[in-house]
PDB file of C-alpha atoms in Angstrom:
ATOM      1  CA  MET A  24      10.611   0.992  23.428  1.00  0.00           C
ATOM      2  CA  ALA A  25       7.053   1.251  22.087  1.00  0.00           C
ATOM      3  CA  ALA A  26       7.951   3.490  19.127  1.00  0.00           C
ATOM      4  CA  PRO A  27       9.647   0.839  16.930  1.00  0.00           C
ATOM      5  CA  ALA A  28       6.711  -1.522  17.409  1.00  0.00           C
ATOM      6  CA  GLN A  29       4.379   1.229  16.176  1.00  0.00           C
ATOM      7  CA  ALA A  30       6.501   2.108  13.108  1.00  0.00           C
ATOM      8  CA  HIS A  31       4.608   1.866   9.788  1.00  0.00           C
ATOM      9  CA  HIS A  32       1.426   0.818  11.617  1.00  0.00           C
ATOM     10  CA  ALA A  33      -0.899   3.041   9.537  1.00  0.00           C
ATOM     11  CA  LEU A  34       0.837   1.986   6.353  1.00  0.00           C
ATOM     12  CA  ALA A  35       0.609  -1.702   7.234  1.00  0.00           C
ATOM     13  CA  ASN A  36      -3.156  -1.355   7.740  1.00  0.00           C
ATOM     14  CA  ALA A  37      -3.619   0.393   4.367  1.00  0.00           C
ATOM     15  CA  VAL A  38      -1.691  -1.989   2.109  1.00  0.00           C
ATOM     16  CA  LYS A  39      -2.232  -5.580   1.079  1.00  0.00           C
ATOM     17  CA  ALA A  40       1.443  -6.105   0.186  1.00  0.00           C
ATOM     18  CA  SER A  41       4.832  -4.427   0.496  1.00  0.00           C
ATOM     19  CA  ILE A  42       7.437  -5.736  -1.912  1.00  0.00           C
ATOM     20  CA  GLU A  43      11.165  -5.110  -1.514  1.00  0.00           C
ATOM     21  CA  LEU A  44      12.741  -3.987  -4.767  1.00  0.00           C
ATOM     22  CA  ARG A  45      16.215  -4.683  -6.081  1.00  0.00           C
ATOM     23  CA  ASP A  46      17.294  -1.026  -5.712  1.00  0.00           C
ATOM     24  CA  GLY A  47      16.530  -0.996  -1.966  1.00  0.00           C
ATOM     25  CA  SER A  48      13.174   0.736  -2.273  1.00  0.00           C
ATOM     26  CA  THR A  49       9.783  -0.753  -1.412  1.00  0.00           C
ATOM     27  CA  LEU A  50       6.686  -1.011  -3.576  1.00  0.00           C
ATOM     28  CA  HIS A  51       3.450  -0.749  -1.596  1.00  0.00           C
ATOM     29  CA  VAL A  52       0.302  -2.247  -3.118  1.00  0.00           C
ATOM     30  CA  PHE A  53      -2.849  -0.769  -1.602  1.00  0.00           C
ATOM     31  CA  LYS A  54      -6.029  -2.764  -1.075  1.00  0.00           C
ATOM     32  CA  ASP A  55      -7.601  -1.061  -4.125  1.00  0.00           C
ATOM     33  CA  GLY A  56      -4.730  -2.291  -6.344  1.00  0.00           C
ATOM     34  CA  LYS A  57      -2.997   1.068  -6.769  1.00  0.00           C
ATOM     35  CA  MET A  58       0.677   1.349  -5.902  1.00  0.00           C
ATOM     36  CA  SER A  59       3.241   3.688  -4.396  1.00  0.00           C
ATOM     37  CA  LYS A  60       6.988   3.545  -3.959  1.00  0.00           C
ATOM     38  CA  GLU A  61       9.081   4.305  -0.874  1.00  0.00           C
ATOM     39  CA  ASP A  62      12.796   4.874  -1.366  1.00  0.00           C
ATOM     40  CA  ALA A  63      15.502   3.282   0.779  1.00  0.00           C
ATOM     41  CA  PHE A  64      15.403   6.342   3.076  1.00  0.00           C
ATOM     42  CA  GLY A  65      11.676   6.041   3.857  1.00  0.00           C
ATOM     43  CA  ARG A  66      10.447   8.817   1.541  1.00  0.00           C
ATOM     44  CA  ALA A  67       7.556   8.607  -0.887  1.00  0.00           C
ATOM     45  CA  VAL A  68       8.863   8.943  -4.456  1.00  0.00           C
ATOM     46  CA  PHE A  69       7.296   9.429  -7.880  1.00  0.00           C
ATOM     47  CA  LEU A  70       6.236   6.255  -9.667  1.00  0.00           C
ATOM     48  CA  LYS A  71       5.701   6.378 -13.428  1.00  0.00           C
ATOM     49  CA  ARG A  72       2.509   4.787 -14.723  1.00  0.00           C
ATOM     50  CA  GLY A  73       3.418   1.488 -16.374  1.00  0.00           C
ATOM     51  CA  GLU A  74       6.976   1.558 -15.012  1.00  0.00           C
ATOM     52  CA  ILE A  75       8.536  -1.913 -14.777  1.00  0.00           C
ATOM     53  CA  LEU A  76       9.986  -2.577 -11.331  1.00  0.00           C
ATOM     54  CA  THR A  77      12.206  -5.488 -10.346  1.00  0.00           C
ATOM     55  CA  ALA A  78      11.586  -7.175  -7.002  1.00  0.00           C
ATOM     56  CA  LYS A  79      14.477  -8.510  -4.935  1.00  0.00           C
ATOM     57  CA  ASP A  80      13.493 -12.029  -5.995  1.00  0.00           C
ATOM     58  CA  GLY A  81      13.706 -11.050  -9.689  1.00  0.00           C
ATOM     59  CA  ARG A  82       9.965 -10.726 -10.411  1.00  0.00           C
ATOM     60  CA  GLN A  83       8.984  -7.988 -12.863  1.00  0.00           C
ATOM     61  CA  ILE A  84       6.101  -5.808 -11.631  1.00  0.00           C
ATOM     62  CA  THR A  85       4.247  -3.219 -13.713  1.00  0.00           C
ATOM     63  CA  ALA A  86       3.312  -0.120 -11.721  1.00  0.00           C
ATOM     64  CA  VAL A  87      -0.378   0.731 -11.397  1.00  0.00           C
ATOM     65  CA  GLY A  88      -1.082   4.242 -10.190  1.00  0.00           C
ATOM     66  CA  ASN A  89       1.160   6.782  -8.496  1.00  0.00           C
ATOM     67  CA  GLU A  90      -0.097   7.215  -4.963  1.00  0.00           C
ATOM     68  CA  VAL A  91       2.667   9.554  -3.748  1.00  0.00           C
ATOM     69  CA  ALA A  92       0.363  11.793  -1.689  1.00  0.00           C
ATOM     70  CA  ARG A  93      -1.387   8.802  -0.134  1.00  0.00           C
ATOM     71  CA  LEU A  94       1.908   7.211   0.900  1.00  0.00           C
ATOM     72  CA  GLU A  95       3.300  10.527   2.152  1.00  0.00           C
ATOM     73  CA  ALA A  96       0.245  11.007   4.389  1.00  0.00           C
ATOM     74  CA  LEU A  97       0.559   7.482   5.807  1.00  0.00           C
ATOM     75  CA  LEU A  98       4.279   7.890   6.478  1.00  0.00           C
ATOM     76  CA  LYS A  99       3.647  11.204   8.249  1.00  0.00           C
ATOM     77  CA  GLU A 100       0.859   9.606  10.311  1.00  0.00           C
ATOM     78  CA  ASP A 101       3.241   6.861  11.381  1.00  0.00           C
ATOM     79  CA  HIS A 102       5.866   9.388  12.475  1.00  0.00           C
ATOM     80  CA  THR A 103       3.484  11.644  14.398  1.00  0.00           C
ATOM     81  CA  GLY A 104       1.473   8.949  16.100  1.00  0.00           C
TER      82      GLY A 104
END
């Protein structure tokens, strides 16, 4: 039962905010202000610089950065322990 409690632990420590998006994906804002996007299946996906994203609550967010590799590494760390 300990595994679910540990899920996304490394990611949670690296980001200052995770915002649910209207399309079911999640935008992660790192402590340095750069961003990455995780699709609804938990995979890191490409984020265009300046892309306008819509949060579930309707807010419009302009993407800053494309930290795909950073997010991928954190997701792998969370899955391997």
